Amino acid sequence: MNNILVMPMVIPLITGIILIFLRSFINLQRWISLGVMLAVAGLSAFMLKMIQTTGIIRLDFGNWQPPFGILFVGDSFAMLLVLTASVVTAICLIYAFVSIGQAREKMFFYPFVLFMVAGVNGSFLTGDLFNLYVCFEVMLLASYVLITLGGTKPQFRESIKYVVINVVSSWLFLVAIGYLYGTVGTLNMAHLSARIAEAGQPPLITVISILFLLVFGLKAGLLLYFWLPGSYSVPPTAVAALFGALLTKVGIYALFRMFTLLFYHEPQVTHTLIGVMAGITLIGGSLGAVAYKDIRQIVSYNVVIAVGFILVGLAVATPTAIEGSIYYLVHDMIVKAVLFLIAGTMVALTGTAKIDRMSGLIRNYPLLGWLFFIVMLALAGIPPLSGFIGKILVGQGAVEGGNYVLLALGLISSIFVLYSLMRIFKNCFWGETIISEEEQVSLKKSLLVPCVILTAVSIGLGLGAEGLAVYVKDAANTLMNPSVYVEAVLGE
Amino acid sequence: METVIIILAGVLVTVATYLILSKGVLRIILGTALLSHAAHLLLMTMGGLKRGGVPVIWEGDGIYTDALPQALILTSIVISFAVTAFLLVLAYRTYQEKNLTLMARGLKDE
């Protein structure tokens, strides 16, 4: 029965392999990949329920007992993220059906999306450090292909940078794993946690933990985000939306795992450092978001701000703040996807990404305009929408922990988010209509459908936060009490 | 013995860092290849270089070298091999499209 835990990784992987053989049957590829993602979403929702009744579930591959074999561990935190990732991918696929174009679809677009999702889900579920590295590489290799697929000039320019940066950060990951193995002598996360707790995290392990902070900081865009705005603004819209929604979030997930499960004994060193990095990320992201006139750049810098904000929760590390971060993480995956989709649609409609060359779009495309408006409010954290509860909980946690500087930076960054998006809204949707109604490019309804669904999910998340609360509480509980995780893996 | 290998890995990292910070795309790729060599050496050393038999069960006298780092290295070699192959082809395509091999000025839009 526990075998179900491997499904979120294996189903996309196998389907991806099968789709390679169905290269020329584009329609078949579309529906199979959509069906598979919906099935994975259903399965992970089922598992999320199951974890509530049976506790953390784990699957030992090949029946090797925990410290020796590779294993998958499903707790509420991982499963919430798997569920969100699958839902977002399914909806982005609907957008890709219409927008991505036959040429890319024939060159294995859908298999690579599925491989990337397999890597993402594997990273969320694994309970072994080296397996996490491998899942990261599965995800990254697929993302290298997706960022270059199509081969336009800006894509070439940015993809070399993207690949090299990720090669360097993967190298750093490998080095950190090597050091940790040399010091502690195991790679199983629960076993690592137990051994580090036994040793009381001597300075050597703290140094290794900072190495991990650098690695995942590079992957998540925490402080080391210089590569992010460029690479997220070149790929086609559907791919950019997937990147914005999934890739940095895996880095954030890994940071949460590392610094709540393994390296939690020296918070005055590590968590202070995370706090400083998160603070600078918030400032840098805010500056970037207001500095540019390119819609894609503004949206990419909004990803950076969100990373900073979520990591504020980890830096504070009170139960409330962690809960807030989890809410915000789930919200951000959904809302960033729809933000990228709407921005991409605007660029496709007007043929330019500069905000001062667009004006009065609301007359031609009212629905798109109001969707953008709702998303903007959700991102800024206006009460009935989904960003509110996360922000308020992180804020409350920061007050409890006495981190007033981070609290202030977090709140000010919300204003910058609102301002940067309001600038797009005001410049592009309000004002003189420059496209007459005869000349306007017709907006395909099928492009709007995924945006509407995602916005509805986001509104639902805001209104139905109560329903999610059980799972988030459980997830935060596991994160705050590593012994729960360790016992679930090493117990019996 | 560990000290010598660690110093060797350090030298490799130094050279690789220098190469990655240079302008030519090919030099950068060479740098990444050297980086992965250094990481693999380091993994092997961190597992311990103490003398022992080959980790094959019917050879040796019961004392074996640690087999886990070798498995990790094997996995990581194929991964870095795949990434390097991809990166080389990417560099080749960029050269074809834009006829440029320098990162600094070259890859900006002309």
Coordinates of C-alpha atoms in Angstrom, one line a residue:
Chain A
M1 CA 0.0 0.0 0.0
N2 CA 2.9 2.4 0.8
N3 CA 4.0 1.9 -2.8
I4 CA 1.6 4.6 -3.7
L5 CA 4.2 7.1 -2.4
V6 CA 6.5 6.6 -5.4
M7 CA 3.7 7.3 -7.9
P8 CA 4.1 11.1 -8.1
M9 CA 7.6 10.5 -9.4
V10 CA 7.3 7.3 -11.3
I11 CA 4.0 8.0 -13.2
P12 CA 5.3 11.2 -15.0
L13 CA 8.7 9.4 -15.6
I14 CA 7.2 6.4 -17.3
T15 CA 4.6 8.5 -19.2
G16 CA 7.4 10.7 -20.4
I17 CA 9.3 7.8 -21.7
I18 CA 6.2 6.4 -23.5
L19 CA 5.5 9.8 -25.0
I20 CA 8.9 9.8 -26.7
F21 CA 7.7 7.1 -28.9
L22 CA 4.5 9.0 -29.7
R23 CA 6.4 11.9 -31.2
S24 CA 4.2 12.8 -34.1
F25 CA 0.8 12.2 -32.4
I26 CA 0.5 15.7 -30.8
N27 CA -3.1 15.4 -29.7
L28 CA -2.5 12.1 -28.0
Q29 CA 0.6 13.6 -26.2
R30 CA -1.4 16.5 -25.0
W31 CA -4.2 14.6 -23.5
I32 CA -2.1 11.9 -22.0
S33 CA 0.2 14.4 -20.3
L34 CA -2.8 16.4 -18.9
G35 CA -4.5 13.2 -17.8
V36 CA -1.4 12.0 -16.0
M37 CA -0.8 15.3 -14.2
L38 CA -4.4 15.3 -13.0
A39 CA -4.1 11.7 -11.9
V40 CA -0.9 12.6 -9.9
A41 CA -2.7 15.5 -8.3
G42 CA -5.6 13.2 -7.3
L43 CA -3.2 10.7 -5.9
S44 CA -1.3 13.2 -3.9
A45 CA -4.6 14.7 -2.5
F46 CA -5.5 11.1 -1.4
M47 CA -2.1 10.7 0.2
L48 CA -2.4 14.0 2.0
K49 CA -5.6 12.7 3.6
M50 CA -4.0 9.4 4.4
I51 CA -1.1 11.1 6.2
Q52 CA -3.6 12.7 8.5
T53 CA -4.9 9.4 9.7
T54 CA -1.8 7.2 9.6
G55 CA 1.0 9.6 10.2
I56 CA 4.1 10.0 8.1
I57 CA 4.3 7.3 5.4
R58 CA 7.5 6.0 4.1
L59 CA 8.6 3.6 1.4
D60 CA 11.9 1.7 1.6
F61 CA 13.0 0.7 -1.8
G62 CA 14.0 -2.9 -2.1
N63 CA 13.0 -3.5 1.5
W64 CA 16.4 -2.3 2.8
Q65 CA 15.9 -0.9 6.3
P66 CA 16.2 2.9 6.6
P67 CA 19.8 3.9 7.2
F68 CA 21.0 1.6 4.5
G69 CA 18.6 1.9 1.5
I70 CA 17.1 4.8 -0.3
L71 CA 13.7 5.8 0.8
F72 CA 10.8 8.1 0.1
V73 CA 9.2 9.9 3.1
G74 CA 5.8 11.5 2.7
D75 CA 4.9 14.0 5.4
S76 CA 2.3 16.8 5.1
F77 CA 4.8 19.4 4.0
A78 CA 6.2 17.4 1.1
M79 CA 2.7 16.2 0.1
L80 CA 1.2 19.6 0.1
L81 CA 3.9 20.8 -2.3
V82 CA 3.6 17.7 -4.5
L83 CA -0.1 18.4 -4.8
T84 CA 0.3 22.1 -5.6
A85 CA 3.1 21.3 -8.1
S86 CA 0.9 18.8 -9.9
V87 CA -2.1 21.1 -10.1
V88 CA 0.0 24.0 -11.4
T89 CA 1.7 21.8 -14.0
A90 CA -1.6 20.5 -15.2
I91 CA -3.0 24.0 -15.7
C92 CA 0.2 25.3 -17.3
L93 CA -0.1 22.3 -19.7
I94 CA -3.5 23.6 -20.8
Y95 CA -1.9 26.9 -21.6
A96 CA 0.9 25.2 -23.5
F97 CA -1.6 23.3 -25.7
V98 CA -2.5 26.6 -27.4
S99 CA 0.5 28.7 -27.0
I100 CA 3.6 26.6 -27.4
G101 CA 3.4 25.8 -31.1
Q102 CA 3.7 22.7 -33.2
A103 CA 7.4 22.9 -33.7
R104 CA 8.2 22.6 -30.0
E105 CA 5.5 20.1 -29.4
K106 CA 7.0 17.8 -32.0
M107 CA 10.5 18.2 -30.4
F108 CA 9.5 16.3 -27.2
F109 CA 8.0 19.3 -25.2
Y110 CA 5.6 17.2 -23.2
P111 CA 8.1 14.4 -22.2
F112 CA 10.5 17.1 -20.9
V113 CA 7.8 18.8 -18.9
L114 CA 6.9 15.4 -17.4
F115 CA 10.6 14.6 -16.6
M116 CA 10.9 18.0 -14.9
V117 CA 7.8 17.3 -12.8
A118 CA 9.2 13.8 -11.9
G119 CA 12.4 15.5 -10.7
V120 CA 10.4 18.1 -8.7
N121 CA 8.2 15.6 -7.1
G122 CA 11.1 13.3 -6.4
S123 CA 13.0 16.1 -4.6
F124 CA 10.0 16.8 -2.4
L125 CA 9.5 13.2 -1.4
T126 CA 13.0 11.8 -1.0
G127 CA 14.5 11.0 2.4
D128 CA 18.1 10.6 1.2
L129 CA 20.5 13.4 0.6
F130 CA 22.3 12.0 -2.5
N131 CA 18.9 11.0 -3.9
L132 CA 17.9 14.6 -3.5
Y133 CA 21.0 15.6 -5.6
V134 CA 20.0 13.1 -8.3
C135 CA 16.4 14.3 -8.3
F136 CA 17.7 17.9 -8.6
E137 CA 19.7 16.9 -11.6
V138 CA 16.7 15.2 -13.2
M139 CA 14.8 18.4 -12.8
L140 CA 17.6 20.6 -13.9
L141 CA 18.5 18.6 -17.0
A142 CA 14.9 18.8 -18.2
S143 CA 14.8 22.5 -17.4
Y144 CA 18.0 23.0 -19.5
V145 CA 16.2 21.5 -22.4
L146 CA 13.0 23.4 -21.8
I147 CA 14.9 26.7 -21.6
T148 CA 16.7 26.2 -24.9
L149 CA 13.9 24.4 -26.8
G150 CA 13.1 26.4 -29.8
G151 CA 16.5 28.0 -30.1
T152 CA 15.8 31.7 -30.4
K153 CA 18.7 34.1 -29.9
P154 CA 17.8 35.4 -26.4
Q155 CA 17.3 31.8 -25.4
F156 CA 20.9 30.9 -26.4
R157 CA 22.3 33.9 -24.6
E158 CA 20.6 33.2 -21.3
S159 CA 20.7 29.4 -21.3
I160 CA 24.5 29.1 -21.3
K161 CA 24.5 31.3 -18.2
Y162 CA 21.7 29.3 -16.6
V163 CA 23.4 26.0 -17.3
V164 CA 26.8 27.1 -16.1
I165 CA 25.4 28.6 -12.9
N166 CA 23.5 25.4 -12.2
V167 CA 26.6 23.2 -12.9
V168 CA 28.5 25.2 -10.4
S169 CA 25.8 25.0 -7.7
S170 CA 25.4 21.3 -8.3
W171 CA 29.1 20.9 -7.9
L172 CA 28.9 22.7 -4.6
F173 CA 26.1 20.4 -3.6
L174 CA 28.2 17.4 -4.3
V175 CA 31.1 18.8 -2.3
A176 CA 28.8 19.6 0.6
I177 CA 27.5 16.0 0.5
G178 CA 31.1 14.7 0.4
Y179 CA 32.0 16.7 3.5
L180 CA 28.9 15.7 5.3
Y181 CA 29.5 12.0 4.5
G182 CA 33.1 12.3 5.6
T183 CA 32.1 13.9 9.0
V184 CA 29.0 12.0 9.9
G185 CA 29.2 8.9 7.8
T186 CA 25.6 8.6 6.5
L187 CA 23.4 10.1 3.9
N188 CA 19.9 9.2 5.1
M189 CA 18.3 12.4 6.3
A190 CA 16.7 11.1 9.4
H191 CA 19.9 9.2 10.4
L192 CA 21.9 12.4 9.7
S193 CA 19.6 14.3 11.9
A194 CA 20.0 11.8 14.7
R195 CA 23.8 11.8 14.4
I196 CA 24.1 15.5 14.2
A197 CA 21.9 15.8 17.3
E198 CA 24.2 13.3 19.1
A199 CA 27.3 15.3 18.3
G200 CA 25.5 18.6 19.1
Q201 CA 26.4 20.2 15.8
P202 CA 30.1 21.0 16.3
P203 CA 31.5 24.0 14.3
L204 CA 32.6 21.8 11.4
I205 CA 29.0 20.7 10.8
T206 CA 27.9 24.3 11.1
V207 CA 30.4 25.2 8.3
I208 CA 28.9 22.4 6.2
S209 CA 25.4 23.7 6.9
I210 CA 26.5 27.1 5.5
L211 CA 27.8 25.4 2.4
F212 CA 24.3 23.8 2.0
L213 CA 22.8 27.3 2.6
L214 CA 24.9 28.6 -0.4
V215 CA 23.9 25.6 -2.6
F216 CA 20.2 26.0 -2.0
G217 CA 20.5 29.8 -2.0
L218 CA 21.8 29.5 -5.5
K219 CA 19.0 27.1 -6.5
A220 CA 16.2 29.1 -4.8
G221 CA 17.5 32.6 -5.7
L222 CA 18.1 33.5 -2.0
L223 CA 20.5 36.5 -2.2
L224 CA 22.3 34.7 -5.1
Y225 CA 19.5 35.5 -7.5
F226 CA 21.6 37.3 -10.2
W227 CA 21.0 34.5 -12.8
L228 CA 17.2 34.4 -12.2
P229 CA 15.7 37.4 -13.9
G230 CA 17.5 36.8 -17.2
S231 CA 16.8 33.1 -17.5
Y232 CA 13.1 33.4 -16.4
S233 CA 12.4 36.0 -19.0
V234 CA 13.5 34.2 -22.2
P235 CA 11.6 30.9 -22.5
P236 CA 8.1 30.7 -23.9
T237 CA 5.3 31.7 -21.5
A238 CA 4.1 28.3 -20.4
V239 CA 7.7 27.2 -19.6
A240 CA 8.5 30.4 -17.8
A241 CA 5.3 29.9 -15.7
L242 CA 6.4 26.4 -14.8
F243 CA 9.9 27.6 -13.9
G244 CA 8.6 30.5 -11.8
A245 CA 6.1 28.2 -10.0
L246 CA 8.3 25.1 -9.4
L247 CA 12.1 25.5 -9.7
T248 CA 12.9 28.0 -7.0
K249 CA 10.4 26.4 -4.7
V250 CA 12.3 23.2 -4.7
G251 CA 15.3 25.1 -3.4
I252 CA 13.1 26.7 -0.8
Y253 CA 11.8 23.3 0.2
A254 CA 15.3 21.9 0.5
L255 CA 16.3 24.9 2.7
F256 CA 13.4 24.2 5.0
R257 CA 14.2 20.5 5.3
M258 CA 17.9 21.1 5.9
F259 CA 17.5 23.8 8.5
T260 CA 14.6 22.3 10.4
L261 CA 15.6 18.6 10.3
L262 CA 19.4 18.6 10.2
F263 CA 21.0 21.9 11.2
Y264 CA 18.8 23.3 13.9
H265 CA 21.2 23.3 16.8
E266 CA 23.1 26.6 16.1
P267 CA 20.3 29.0 15.1
Q268 CA 22.2 32.0 16.3
V269 CA 24.7 31.3 13.4
T270 CA 22.7 29.7 10.6
H271 CA 19.2 31.2 11.1
T272 CA 20.7 34.7 11.6
L273 CA 22.6 34.2 8.4
I274 CA 19.3 33.1 6.6
G275 CA 17.6 36.2 8.1
V276 CA 20.3 38.5 6.7
M277 CA 20.2 36.8 3.3
A278 CA 16.4 37.0 3.2
G279 CA 16.4 40.6 4.2
I280 CA 18.9 41.5 1.4
T281 CA 16.9 39.4 -1.1
L282 CA 13.8 41.4 -0.2
I283 CA 15.6 44.7 -0.7
G284 CA 17.3 43.6 -4.0
G285 CA 14.1 42.1 -5.4
S286 CA 12.1 45.1 -4.5
L287 CA 14.6 47.4 -6.2
G288 CA 14.6 45.2 -9.3
A289 CA 10.9 45.1 -9.5
V290 CA 10.5 48.8 -9.6
A291 CA 13.6 49.5 -11.7
Y292 CA 12.6 47.8 -15.0
K293 CA 10.1 48.6 -17.7
D294 CA 10.1 45.1 -19.1
I295 CA 7.0 43.1 -17.9
R296 CA 9.0 39.9 -17.8
Q297 CA 11.8 41.4 -15.7
I298 CA 9.3 42.9 -13.3
V299 CA 7.5 39.5 -12.9
S300 CA 10.9 37.7 -12.4
Y301 CA 11.9 40.1 -9.7
N302 CA 8.6 39.4 -8.0
V303 CA 9.7 35.7 -7.8
V304 CA 12.9 36.9 -6.0
I305 CA 10.8 39.0 -3.5
A306 CA 8.6 36.0 -2.7
V307 CA 11.7 33.8 -2.0
G308 CA 13.0 36.4 0.4
F309 CA 9.6 36.6 2.1
I310 CA 9.2 32.8 2.5
L311 CA 12.7 32.5 4.0
V312 CA 11.9 35.2 6.6
G313 CA 9.6 32.6 8.0
L314 CA 12.4 30.1 8.2
A315 CA 14.8 32.6 9.7
V316 CA 12.3 33.4 12.5
A317 CA 11.6 29.7 13.1
T318 CA 8.6 30.0 15.4
P319 CA 5.7 27.6 14.7
T320 CA 3.5 30.5 13.6
A321 CA 6.1 31.8 11.2
I322 CA 6.7 28.3 9.7
E323 CA 3.0 27.9 9.2
G324 CA 2.8 31.2 7.5
S325 CA 5.7 30.3 5.2
I326 CA 4.0 27.1 4.2
Y327 CA 0.8 28.9 3.4
Y328 CA 2.7 31.5 1.4
L329 CA 4.7 28.8 -0.4
V330 CA 1.6 27.1 -1.6
H331 CA -0.1 30.4 -2.5
D332 CA 3.0 31.6 -4.3
M333 CA 3.4 28.6 -6.5
I334 CA -0.1 29.1 -7.8
V335 CA -0.1 32.9 -8.1
K336 CA 3.3 33.1 -9.7
A337 CA 2.2 30.7 -12.4
V338 CA -0.8 32.8 -13.3
L339 CA 1.2 36.0 -13.1
F340 CA 3.7 34.6 -15.6
L341 CA 0.8 33.3 -17.8
I342 CA -0.9 36.7 -17.8
A343 CA 2.3 38.6 -18.5
G344 CA 3.2 36.3 -21.3
T345 CA -0.3 36.7 -22.8
M346 CA 0.1 40.5 -22.7
V347 CA 3.4 40.2 -24.5
A348 CA 1.9 37.9 -27.1
L349 CA -1.1 40.3 -27.7
T350 CA 0.9 43.5 -28.0
G351 CA 4.1 42.2 -29.5
T352 CA 6.2 44.1 -27.0
A353 CA 7.3 43.6 -23.4
K354 CA 7.9 47.3 -22.6
I355 CA 5.2 48.7 -20.4
D356 CA 5.4 52.2 -21.9
R357 CA 4.5 50.9 -25.3
M358 CA 1.2 49.3 -24.1
S359 CA -1.8 51.3 -23.1
G360 CA -5.6 50.9 -22.6
L361 CA -5.7 47.1 -22.9
I362 CA -8.7 46.9 -20.6
R363 CA -11.0 48.2 -23.3
N364 CA -9.9 45.3 -25.6
Y365 CA -9.4 42.6 -23.1
P366 CA -11.5 43.3 -20.0
L367 CA -11.3 39.8 -18.5
L368 CA -7.5 39.7 -18.8
G369 CA -7.3 43.0 -17.1
W370 CA -9.4 42.1 -14.1
L371 CA -7.7 38.8 -13.7
F372 CA -4.4 40.7 -13.5
F373 CA -6.0 43.0 -11.0
I374 CA -7.1 40.1 -8.7
V375 CA -3.7 38.4 -9.0
M376 CA -2.0 41.7 -8.1
L377 CA -4.1 42.0 -5.0
A378 CA -3.5 38.3 -4.1
L379 CA 0.3 38.8 -4.4
A380 CA 0.2 42.0 -2.3
G381 CA -1.7 40.1 0.4
I382 CA -5.1 41.9 0.4
P383 CA -7.3 40.1 3.0
P384 CA -9.9 37.9 1.2
L385 CA -7.3 36.6 -1.2
S386 CA -4.7 33.8 -0.7
G387 CA -1.5 35.8 0.1
F388 CA -3.0 37.4 3.2
I389 CA -3.0 34.5 5.6
G390 CA 0.6 33.6 4.9
K391 CA 1.8 37.2 5.3
I392 CA -0.1 37.7 8.5
L393 CA 1.2 34.5 10.1
V394 CA 4.8 35.2 9.0
G395 CA 4.4 38.7 10.4
Q396 CA 3.0 37.4 13.7
G397 CA 5.8 34.9 14.0
A398 CA 8.4 37.7 13.4
V399 CA 6.7 39.7 16.2
E400 CA 6.8 36.7 18.5
G401 CA 10.5 36.1 17.7
G402 CA 11.3 39.8 18.1
N403 CA 12.7 40.1 14.6
Y404 CA 11.3 43.6 13.9
V405 CA 13.8 44.4 11.1
L406 CA 12.7 41.4 9.1
L407 CA 9.0 42.2 9.8
A408 CA 9.5 45.7 8.5
L409 CA 11.3 44.6 5.4
G410 CA 8.6 42.0 4.7
L411 CA 5.8 44.5 5.0
I412 CA 7.6 47.1 3.0
S413 CA 8.4 44.6 0.2
S414 CA 4.6 43.9 0.0
I415 CA 4.2 47.6 -0.9
F416 CA 6.9 47.3 -3.5
V417 CA 5.2 44.2 -5.0
L418 CA 1.9 46.1 -5.1
Y419 CA 3.6 49.2 -6.6
S420 CA 5.5 47.3 -9.3
L421 CA 2.4 45.4 -10.4
M422 CA 0.2 48.4 -10.1
R423 CA 2.6 50.2 -12.5
I424 CA 2.0 47.4 -15.1
F425 CA -1.7 47.7 -14.5
K426 CA -1.9 51.4 -14.7
N427 CA 0.4 51.7 -17.7
C428 CA -0.8 48.8 -19.7
F429 CA -4.5 48.4 -18.9
W430 CA -5.6 52.0 -18.1
G431 CA -5.0 55.0 -20.3
E432 CA -5.7 55.8 -24.0
T433 CA -6.6 52.8 -26.1
I434 CA -3.9 52.5 -28.7
I435 CA -5.3 49.4 -30.4
S436 CA -8.6 50.0 -32.2
E437 CA -11.2 47.3 -32.0
E438 CA -10.7 46.3 -35.6
E439 CA -7.0 45.9 -35.3
Q440 CA -6.9 44.0 -32.1
V441 CA -5.4 40.5 -32.0
S442 CA -8.2 38.2 -30.9
L443 CA -7.4 36.6 -27.6
K444 CA -8.1 32.9 -27.8
K445 CA -10.5 31.8 -25.1
S446 CA -8.4 28.8 -24.4
L447 CA -5.6 31.0 -23.3
L448 CA -7.8 32.6 -20.7
V449 CA -9.2 29.3 -19.3
P450 CA -6.0 28.3 -17.4
C451 CA -5.6 31.9 -16.0
V452 CA -9.2 31.8 -14.8
I453 CA -8.8 28.4 -13.2
L454 CA -5.6 29.4 -11.4
T455 CA -7.1 32.6 -10.2
A456 CA -10.1 30.7 -9.0
V457 CA -7.8 28.3 -7.1
S458 CA -6.0 31.2 -5.6
I459 CA -9.3 32.8 -4.5
G460 CA -10.5 29.4 -3.2
L461 CA -7.2 29.1 -1.2
G462 CA -7.8 32.5 0.4
L463 CA -11.4 31.8 1.3
G464 CA -10.9 28.2 2.2
A465 CA -7.8 28.7 4.3
E466 CA -9.6 26.9 7.1
G467 CA -9.8 23.7 5.1
L468 CA -6.1 23.8 4.5
A469 CA -5.2 24.6 8.1
V470 CA -5.2 21.0 9.3
Y471 CA -2.5 20.0 6.8
V472 CA -0.4 23.1 7.3
K473 CA -0.5 22.7 11.0
D474 CA 0.6 19.1 10.7
A475 CA 3.4 20.1 8.3
A476 CA 4.6 22.9 10.6
N477 CA 4.4 20.5 13.5
T478 CA 6.7 18.0 11.7
L479 CA 9.1 20.7 10.7
M480 CA 9.3 22.2 14.2
N481 CA 9.8 18.8 15.9
P482 CA 12.4 16.8 13.9
S483 CA 12.0 13.9 16.3
V484 CA 8.6 13.2 14.7
Y485 CA 10.3 12.7 11.3
V486 CA 13.3 10.8 12.7
E487 CA 11.0 8.4 14.6
A488 CA 8.8 7.8 11.6
V489 CA 11.9 6.8 9.6
L490 CA 14.2 5.1 12.1
G491 CA 11.5 3.8 14.6
E492 CA 10.2 0.3 15.0
Chain B
M1 CA 47.6 10.2 1.5
E2 CA 44.4 12.0 2.1
T3 CA 46.3 15.3 2.4
V4 CA 47.9 14.9 -1.0
I5 CA 44.6 14.1 -2.7
I6 CA 42.9 17.1 -1.0
I7 CA 45.7 19.4 -2.2
L8 CA 45.3 18.0 -5.7
A9 CA 41.6 18.6 -5.6
G10 CA 42.3 22.1 -4.3
V11 CA 44.6 22.8 -7.3
L12 CA 41.9 21.5 -9.7
V13 CA 39.3 23.8 -8.1
T14 CA 41.7 26.7 -8.4
V15 CA 42.3 26.1 -12.1
A16 CA 38.6 25.5 -12.7
T17 CA 37.6 28.7 -11.0
Y18 CA 40.1 30.6 -13.1
L19 CA 38.9 29.0 -16.3
I20 CA 35.2 29.6 -15.5
L21 CA 35.9 33.3 -14.9
S22 CA 37.5 33.7 -18.3
K23 CA 35.8 34.9 -21.5
G24 CA 35.8 31.9 -23.9
V25 CA 32.9 29.6 -23.8
L26 CA 35.0 26.6 -24.4
R27 CA 37.3 27.5 -21.5
I28 CA 34.3 27.8 -19.2
I29 CA 33.1 24.3 -20.2
L30 CA 36.6 23.0 -19.6
G31 CA 36.4 24.6 -16.2
T32 CA 33.2 22.8 -15.4
A33 CA 34.7 19.5 -16.4
L34 CA 37.7 20.1 -14.0
L35 CA 35.3 21.1 -11.3
S36 CA 33.5 17.8 -11.5
H37 CA 36.9 16.0 -11.4
A38 CA 37.7 17.8 -8.2
A39 CA 34.4 16.9 -6.7
H40 CA 34.8 13.2 -7.5
L41 CA 38.3 13.1 -6.0
L42 CA 37.0 14.8 -2.9
L43 CA 34.1 12.4 -2.6
M44 CA 36.5 9.5 -2.8
T45 CA 38.8 11.0 -0.2
M46 CA 36.1 11.9 2.2
G47 CA 35.1 8.2 2.2
G48 CA 38.6 7.4 3.5
L49 CA 41.6 6.1 1.6
K50 CA 42.6 3.5 4.1
R51 CA 43.9 0.3 2.6
G52 CA 41.5 -2.5 2.1
G53 CA 40.4 -5.0 -0.5
V54 CA 38.5 -4.2 -3.6
P55 CA 34.8 -4.1 -2.5
V56 CA 34.0 -7.4 -4.3
I57 CA 32.8 -10.0 -1.8
W58 CA 34.9 -13.0 -2.8
E59 CA 38.2 -11.1 -2.9
G60 CA 40.2 -9.8 -0.1
D61 CA 40.4 -10.8 3.5
G62 CA 37.3 -9.3 5.0
I63 CA 38.5 -5.7 5.1
Y64 CA 37.2 -3.7 2.2
T65 CA 37.3 -0.1 1.1
D66 CA 34.1 1.9 1.5
A67 CA 31.8 1.1 -1.4
L68 CA 29.3 3.9 -1.0
P69 CA 31.5 6.8 -2.2
Q70 CA 32.3 4.8 -5.3
A71 CA 28.6 4.4 -6.1
L72 CA 28.1 8.1 -5.5
I73 CA 31.0 9.0 -7.8
L74 CA 29.8 6.6 -10.5
T75 CA 26.3 8.3 -10.4
S76 CA 27.8 11.7 -10.4
I77 CA 30.2 11.0 -13.3
V78 CA 27.4 10.0 -15.6
I79 CA 25.3 13.1 -14.6
S80 CA 28.2 15.5 -15.2
F81 CA 29.0 13.7 -18.4
A82 CA 25.4 14.3 -19.6
V83 CA 25.5 17.9 -18.6
T84 CA 28.9 18.5 -20.2
A85 CA 27.6 16.9 -23.5
F86 CA 24.6 19.2 -23.4
L87 CA 26.7 22.2 -22.7
L88 CA 29.1 21.5 -25.5
V89 CA 26.3 21.1 -28.0
L90 CA 24.7 24.3 -26.7
A91 CA 28.0 26.2 -27.1
Y92 CA 28.3 24.8 -30.7
R93 CA 24.7 25.9 -31.6
T94 CA 25.4 29.3 -30.1
Y95 CA 28.5 29.5 -32.2
Q96 CA 26.5 28.5 -35.3
E97 CA 23.7 30.9 -34.8
K98 CA 25.7 33.9 -33.6
N99 CA 29.2 33.0 -34.7
L100 CA 30.5 34.0 -31.3
T101 CA 32.6 32.2 -28.7
L102 CA 33.2 34.9 -26.2
M103 CA 31.0 35.3 -23.2
A104 CA 31.7 38.9 -22.3
R105 CA 31.0 40.9 -25.3
G106 CA 29.9 38.1 -27.6
L107 CA 26.8 36.9 -26.0
K108 CA 25.2 40.2 -25.6
D109 CA 22.9 41.1 -28.5
E110 CA 24.9 42.6 -31.2

